[in-house]
mmCIF file of C-alpha atoms in Angstrom:
data_model
loop_
_atom_site.group_PDB
_atom_site.id
_atom_site.type_symbol
_atom_site.label_atom_id
_atom_site.label_comp_id
_atom_site.label_asym_id
_atom_site.label_seq_id
_atom_site.Cartn_x
_atom_site.Cartn_y
_atom_site.Cartn_z
ATOM 1 C CA MET A 1 15.045 44.075 -22.525
ATOM 2 C CA ASN A 2 14.945 47.828 -23.015
ATOM 3 C CA HIS A 3 15.272 49.396 -19.553
ATOM 4 C CA LEU A 4 14.584 52.979 -20.591
ATOM 5 C CA ALA A 5 11.494 54.623 -19.138
ATOM 6 C CA SER A 6 8.449 54.347 -21.376
ATOM 7 C CA ASN A 7 8.546 58.110 -22.076
ATOM 8 C CA ALA A 8 12.333 58.284 -22.507
ATOM 9 C CA GLY A 9 13.484 60.881 -25.009
ATOM 10 C CA TYR A 10 10.239 62.819 -25.141
ATOM 11 C CA GLY A 11 11.071 65.595 -22.686
ATOM 12 C CA GLU A 12 14.282 66.574 -24.450
ATOM 13 C CA ALA A 13 12.537 66.666 -27.818
ATOM 14 C CA ALA A 14 9.286 68.260 -26.610
ATOM 15 C CA ASP A 15 9.458 71.395 -28.755
ATOM 16 C CA GLU A 16 10.239 69.455 -31.931
ATOM 17 C CA LEU A 17 7.582 66.862 -31.134
ATOM 18 C CA ALA A 18 4.993 69.566 -30.520
ATOM 19 C CA VAL A 19 5.454 70.798 -34.084
ATOM 20 C CA GLN A 20 5.105 67.223 -35.373
ATOM 21 C CA TYR A 21 2.038 66.406 -33.269
ATOM 22 C CA GLU A 22 0.213 69.632 -34.011
ATOM 23 C CA GLY A 23 1.120 69.436 -37.709
ATOM 24 C CA VAL A 24 -1.577 66.821 -38.325
ATOM 25 C CA THR A 25 -5.209 67.009 -37.312
ATOM 26 C CA PHE A 26 -7.273 64.808 -35.038
ATOM 27 C CA GLU A 27 -9.396 63.890 -38.058
ATOM 28 C CA GLU A 28 -6.348 62.797 -40.079
ATOM 29 C CA VAL A 29 -4.899 60.698 -37.281
ATOM 30 C CA HIS A 30 -8.163 58.955 -36.416
ATOM 31 C CA ARG A 31 -9.896 58.924 -39.783
ATOM 32 C CA GLU A 32 -10.515 55.159 -39.747
ATOM 33 C CA VAL A 33 -12.415 55.237 -36.440
ATOM 34 C CA LEU A 34 -14.173 58.610 -36.472
ATOM 35 C CA HIS A 35 -17.474 56.816 -37.068
ATOM 36 C CA LEU A 36 -16.981 55.007 -33.744
ATOM 37 C CA LEU A 37 -16.789 58.157 -31.616
ATOM 38 C CA PRO A 38 -19.532 58.482 -28.977
ATOM 39 C CA GLY A 39 -22.636 60.015 -30.472
ATOM 40 C CA GLU A 40 -23.320 62.091 -27.358
ATOM 41 C CA PRO A 41 -20.931 64.063 -25.140
ATOM 42 C CA GLY A 42 -19.354 61.793 -22.561
ATOM 43 C CA ALA A 43 -16.264 61.133 -20.482
ATOM 44 C CA VAL A 44 -13.068 60.715 -22.510
ATOM 45 C CA LEU A 45 -9.573 59.729 -21.368
ATOM 46 C CA ASP A 46 -6.553 60.445 -23.584
ATOM 47 C CA ILE A 47 -3.614 58.398 -22.266
ATOM 48 C CA GLY A 48 -0.257 59.667 -23.501
ATOM 49 C CA ALA A 49 -1.954 62.869 -24.579
ATOM 50 C CA GLY A 50 1.252 64.563 -25.715
ATOM 51 C CA THR A 51 0.475 68.180 -26.574
ATOM 52 C CA GLY A 52 -3.265 67.658 -26.305
ATOM 53 C CA ARG A 53 -4.189 67.773 -29.986
ATOM 54 C CA ASP A 54 -6.723 64.967 -29.639
ATOM 55 C CA ALA A 55 -7.900 66.063 -26.197
ATOM 56 C CA ALA A 56 -8.621 69.551 -27.506
ATOM 57 C CA ALA A 57 -10.548 68.245 -30.512
ATOM 58 C CA LEU A 58 -12.693 66.028 -28.317
ATOM 59 C CA ALA A 59 -13.288 68.807 -25.799
ATOM 60 C CA ALA A 60 -14.458 70.995 -28.701
ATOM 61 C CA LEU A 61 -17.078 68.323 -29.443
ATOM 62 C CA GLY A 62 -18.430 68.701 -25.931
ATOM 63 C CA HIS A 63 -16.780 65.730 -24.238
ATOM 64 C CA ARG A 64 -15.422 65.878 -20.685
ATOM 65 C CA VAL A 65 -11.765 65.168 -21.326
ATOM 66 C CA VAL A 66 -8.973 63.976 -19.063
ATOM 67 C CA ALA A 67 -5.507 64.201 -20.652
ATOM 68 C CA ALA A 68 -2.927 61.931 -18.998
ATOM 69 C CA GLU A 69 0.648 62.814 -19.974
ATOM 70 C CA PRO A 70 3.684 61.751 -17.910
ATOM 71 C CA THR A 71 6.196 64.016 -19.690
ATOM 72 C CA ALA A 72 6.109 67.384 -17.927
ATOM 73 C CA GLU A 73 7.508 69.304 -20.913
ATOM 74 C CA LEU A 74 4.776 68.041 -23.247
ATOM 75 C CA ARG A 75 2.123 68.612 -20.599
ATOM 76 C CA ARG A 76 3.149 72.250 -20.198
ATOM 77 C CA ILE A 77 3.125 72.824 -23.962
ATOM 78 C CA GLY A 78 -0.321 71.251 -24.222
ATOM 79 C CA GLN A 79 -1.720 73.361 -21.412
ATOM 80 C CA ARG A 80 -0.433 76.462 -23.161
ATOM 81 C CA LEU A 81 -1.491 75.557 -26.701
ATOM 82 C CA HIS A 82 -4.970 74.447 -25.724
ATOM 83 C CA ALA A 83 -5.691 76.728 -22.790
ATOM 84 C CA ASP A 84 -9.018 77.645 -24.379
ATOM 85 C CA ARG A 85 -10.311 74.067 -24.045
ATOM 86 C CA ASP A 86 -11.779 72.509 -20.917
ATOM 87 C CA ILE A 87 -9.239 69.732 -20.397
ATOM 88 C CA ARG A 88 -8.196 68.223 -17.059
ATOM 89 C CA TRP A 89 -4.488 67.440 -17.274
ATOM 90 C CA VAL A 90 -2.959 64.749 -15.039
ATOM 91 C CA ASP A 91 0.518 63.307 -14.602
ATOM 92 C CA ASP A 92 -0.196 59.604 -15.022
ATOM 93 C CA ALA A 93 0.562 56.686 -17.319
ATOM 94 C CA LEU A 94 0.165 52.987 -17.968
ATOM 95 C CA PRO A 95 0.666 50.218 -16.980
ATOM 96 C CA ALA A 96 -0.579 51.100 -13.485
ATOM 97 C CA PRO A 97 -2.107 54.595 -13.414
ATOM 98 C CA ALA A 98 -2.239 55.813 -9.833
ATOM 99 C CA SER A 99 -4.838 58.572 -10.086
ATOM 100 C CA LEU A 100 -7.018 57.654 -13.055
ATOM 101 C CA GLY A 101 -10.322 56.166 -11.976
ATOM 102 C CA ALA A 102 -9.418 56.486 -8.307
ATOM 103 C CA GLY A 103 -12.717 58.218 -7.592
ATOM 104 C CA GLY A 104 -14.717 55.633 -9.491
ATOM 105 C CA GLU A 105 -14.728 57.610 -12.746
ATOM 106 C CA ARG A 106 -15.299 55.497 -15.845
ATOM 107 C CA PHE A 107 -14.836 56.575 -19.433
ATOM 108 C CA ASP A 108 -16.945 56.230 -22.562
ATOM 109 C CA LEU A 109 -13.839 56.484 -24.737
ATOM 110 C CA ILE A 110 -10.154 55.873 -24.020
ATOM 111 C CA LEU A 111 -7.506 56.870 -26.574
ATOM 112 C CA LEU A 112 -3.982 55.477 -26.755
ATOM 113 C CA THR A 113 -2.361 57.158 -29.738
ATOM 114 C CA ALA A 114 1.206 55.890 -30.312
ATOM 115 C CA VAL A 115 1.413 54.631 -26.724
ATOM 116 C CA TRP A 116 0.976 50.858 -26.590
ATOM 117 C CA MET A 117 4.320 49.939 -28.202
ATOM 118 C CA HIS A 118 6.157 51.700 -25.347
ATOM 119 C CA LEU A 119 5.013 49.014 -22.897
ATOM 120 C CA ALA A 120 7.187 45.975 -22.240
ATOM 121 C CA GLU A 121 5.789 42.453 -22.593
ATOM 122 C CA GLU A 122 5.197 42.039 -18.867
ATOM 123 C CA GLU A 123 3.541 45.464 -18.641
ATOM 124 C CA ARG A 124 0.976 44.984 -21.390
ATOM 125 C CA PRO A 125 -1.372 42.578 -19.542
ATOM 126 C CA LEU A 126 -1.382 44.942 -16.542
ATOM 127 C CA ALA A 127 -2.085 47.884 -18.823
ATOM 128 C CA MET A 128 -4.999 46.094 -20.504
ATOM 129 C CA ASP A 129 -6.371 45.248 -17.042
ATOM 130 C CA ALA A 130 -6.232 48.961 -16.214
ATOM 131 C CA LEU A 131 -7.999 49.931 -19.447
ATOM 132 C CA ALA A 132 -10.776 47.401 -18.885
ATOM 133 C CA GLY A 133 -11.235 48.711 -15.361
ATOM 134 C CA LEU A 134 -11.498 52.320 -16.535
ATOM 135 C CA LEU A 135 -14.128 51.672 -19.207
ATOM 136 C CA ALA A 136 -17.798 52.465 -18.809
ATOM 137 C CA PRO A 137 -20.193 49.536 -19.494
ATOM 138 C CA THR A 138 -20.376 50.283 -23.231
ATOM 139 C CA GLY A 139 -17.057 52.120 -23.427
ATOM 140 C CA ARG A 140 -14.648 51.970 -26.339
ATOM 141 C CA VAL A 141 -10.848 51.979 -26.650
ATOM 142 C CA PHE A 142 -8.926 53.299 -29.656
ATOM 143 C CA ILE A 143 -5.312 52.129 -29.984
ATOM 144 C CA SER A 144 -2.879 53.167 -32.707
ATOM 145 C CA LEU A 145 0.120 50.841 -32.648
ATOM 146 C CA ARG A 146 3.401 51.751 -34.319
ATOM 147 C CA HIS A 147 5.587 49.211 -36.146
ATOM 148 C CA GLY A 148 9.048 49.809 -37.557
ATOM 149 C CA PRO A 149 12.425 51.293 -36.613
ATOM 150 C CA VAL A 150 12.860 52.632 -33.079
ATOM 151 C CA PRO A 151 14.171 56.218 -32.868
ATOM 152 C CA THR A 152 17.456 56.632 -30.985
ATOM 153 C CA GLY A 153 16.967 57.122 -27.264
ATOM 154 C CA ARG A 154 13.367 55.867 -27.218
ATOM 155 C CA ARG A 155 11.892 52.747 -25.665
ATOM 156 C CA MET A 156 9.648 50.823 -28.056
ATOM 157 C CA PHE A 157 8.841 47.158 -28.506
ATOM 158 C CA ASP A 158 7.770 45.022 -31.439
ATOM 159 C CA VAL A 159 4.114 44.527 -30.477
ATOM 160 C CA SER A 160 1.736 42.784 -32.845
ATOM 161 C CA ALA A 161 -1.879 43.659 -33.454
ATOM 162 C CA ASP A 162 -2.731 39.976 -32.905
ATOM 163 C CA GLU A 163 -1.298 40.022 -29.385
ATOM 164 C CA THR A 164 -3.114 43.261 -28.591
ATOM 165 C CA VAL A 165 -6.434 41.892 -29.842
ATOM 166 C CA GLU A 166 -6.003 38.741 -27.765
ATOM 167 C CA LEU A 167 -5.150 40.669 -24.586
ATOM 168 C CA ALA A 168 -8.270 42.766 -25.096
ATOM 169 C CA ARG A 169 -10.480 39.753 -25.838
ATOM 170 C CA GLU A 170 -9.357 38.028 -22.641
ATOM 171 C CA ARG A 171 -10.636 41.053 -20.721
ATOM 172 C CA GLY A 172 -14.013 41.225 -22.395
ATOM 173 C CA LEU A 173 -13.172 43.763 -25.089
ATOM 174 C CA ASP A 174 -14.421 42.931 -28.578
ATOM 175 C CA VAL A 175 -12.761 44.193 -31.770
ATOM 176 C CA LEU A 176 -14.813 46.844 -33.539
ATOM 177 C CA HIS A 177 -12.199 47.885 -36.080
ATOM 178 C CA ARG A 178 -8.804 46.694 -37.298
ATOM 179 C CA THR A 179 -6.832 48.148 -40.186
ATOM 180 C CA GLU A 180 -3.253 48.901 -41.204
ATOM 181 C CA ARG A 181 -1.979 52.212 -42.565
ATOM 182 C CA LEU A 182 1.183 53.959 -43.680
ATOM 183 C CA ASP A 183 2.827 56.666 -41.587
ATOM 184 C CA LEU A 184 1.315 60.148 -41.899
ATOM 185 C CA HIS A 185 4.798 61.690 -41.669
ATOM 186 C CA ASN A 186 6.261 59.378 -44.353
ATOM 187 C CA ARG A 187 8.948 57.990 -42.060
ATOM 188 C CA SER A 188 10.817 55.142 -43.706
ATOM 189 C CA GLY A 189 9.685 51.690 -42.573
ATOM 190 C CA VAL A 190 7.035 52.993 -40.189
ATOM 191 C CA ARG A 191 3.467 51.689 -40.388
ATOM 192 C CA TRP A 192 0.529 51.552 -37.993
ATOM 193 C CA SER A 193 -2.179 49.212 -36.783
ATOM 194 C CA ILE A 194 -5.429 51.018 -35.998
ATOM 195 C CA LEU A 195 -7.546 49.137 -33.466
ATOM 196 C CA ALA A 196 -10.856 49.843 -31.761
ATOM 197 C CA PHE A 197 -12.485 47.779 -29.017
ATOM 198 C CA GLN A 198 -15.725 47.836 -27.096
ATOM 199 C CA ARG A 199 -16.629 46.134 -23.854
ATOM 200 C CA SER A 200 -18.461 42.913 -24.630
ATOM 201 C CA ARG A 201 -21.996 42.359 -23.418
ATOM 202 C CA VAL A 202 -20.862 38.841 -22.488
ATOM 203 C CA ARG A 203 -18.021 38.853 -20.003
ATOM 204 C CA PRO A 204 -15.129 36.361 -20.375
ATOM 205 C CA ASN A 205 -15.663 32.984 -18.698
ATOM 206 C CA SER A 206 -19.368 33.722 -18.240
ATOM 207 C CA VAL A 207 -21.705 30.759 -18.471
ATOM 208 C CA MET A 208 -24.038 30.731 -21.470
ATOM 209 C CA VAL A 209 -27.465 29.330 -20.602
#
């Protein structure tokens, strides 16, 4: 069991990571699922928002964006880099976000970009519960899941796409998209699963008549 915090190592490397994160575009990172973005401006939640690259791009499209980032150093960089965008920054994280949705807010789109593999096995069901609870009735979730070597000082787990799909299905989230891709930064041995889910019209364990 890896007992490091889920965001271990990110504060110390915030400046270097900011260059990496901002060195690729929202469109490059999410190219496989761009066609699944909401067609009209809505409420968007970016969990593990980092420096706010994705949050800023979505705000520019007219969405009401909440950026949840637990690493203070990254949050400060994001607020500075994207000060011209209407983004509400919060200090919160999975598996049990304390402030997100507390006022009954539900989201049309939730992004988890390079986040899910930081959650331990016992945390992932709780996190999927939280995601399902934060989704609007027809809301969607985009998850990019990293596979490969773990950088020194970080906490990551070997999480399969199959497990993630099953956790989502059990909570009434249907798969809209599933692909694999190579790493945009060409890191040796690193690959990604790109997943998109939508709340099912038929809830789990419902009786079909």
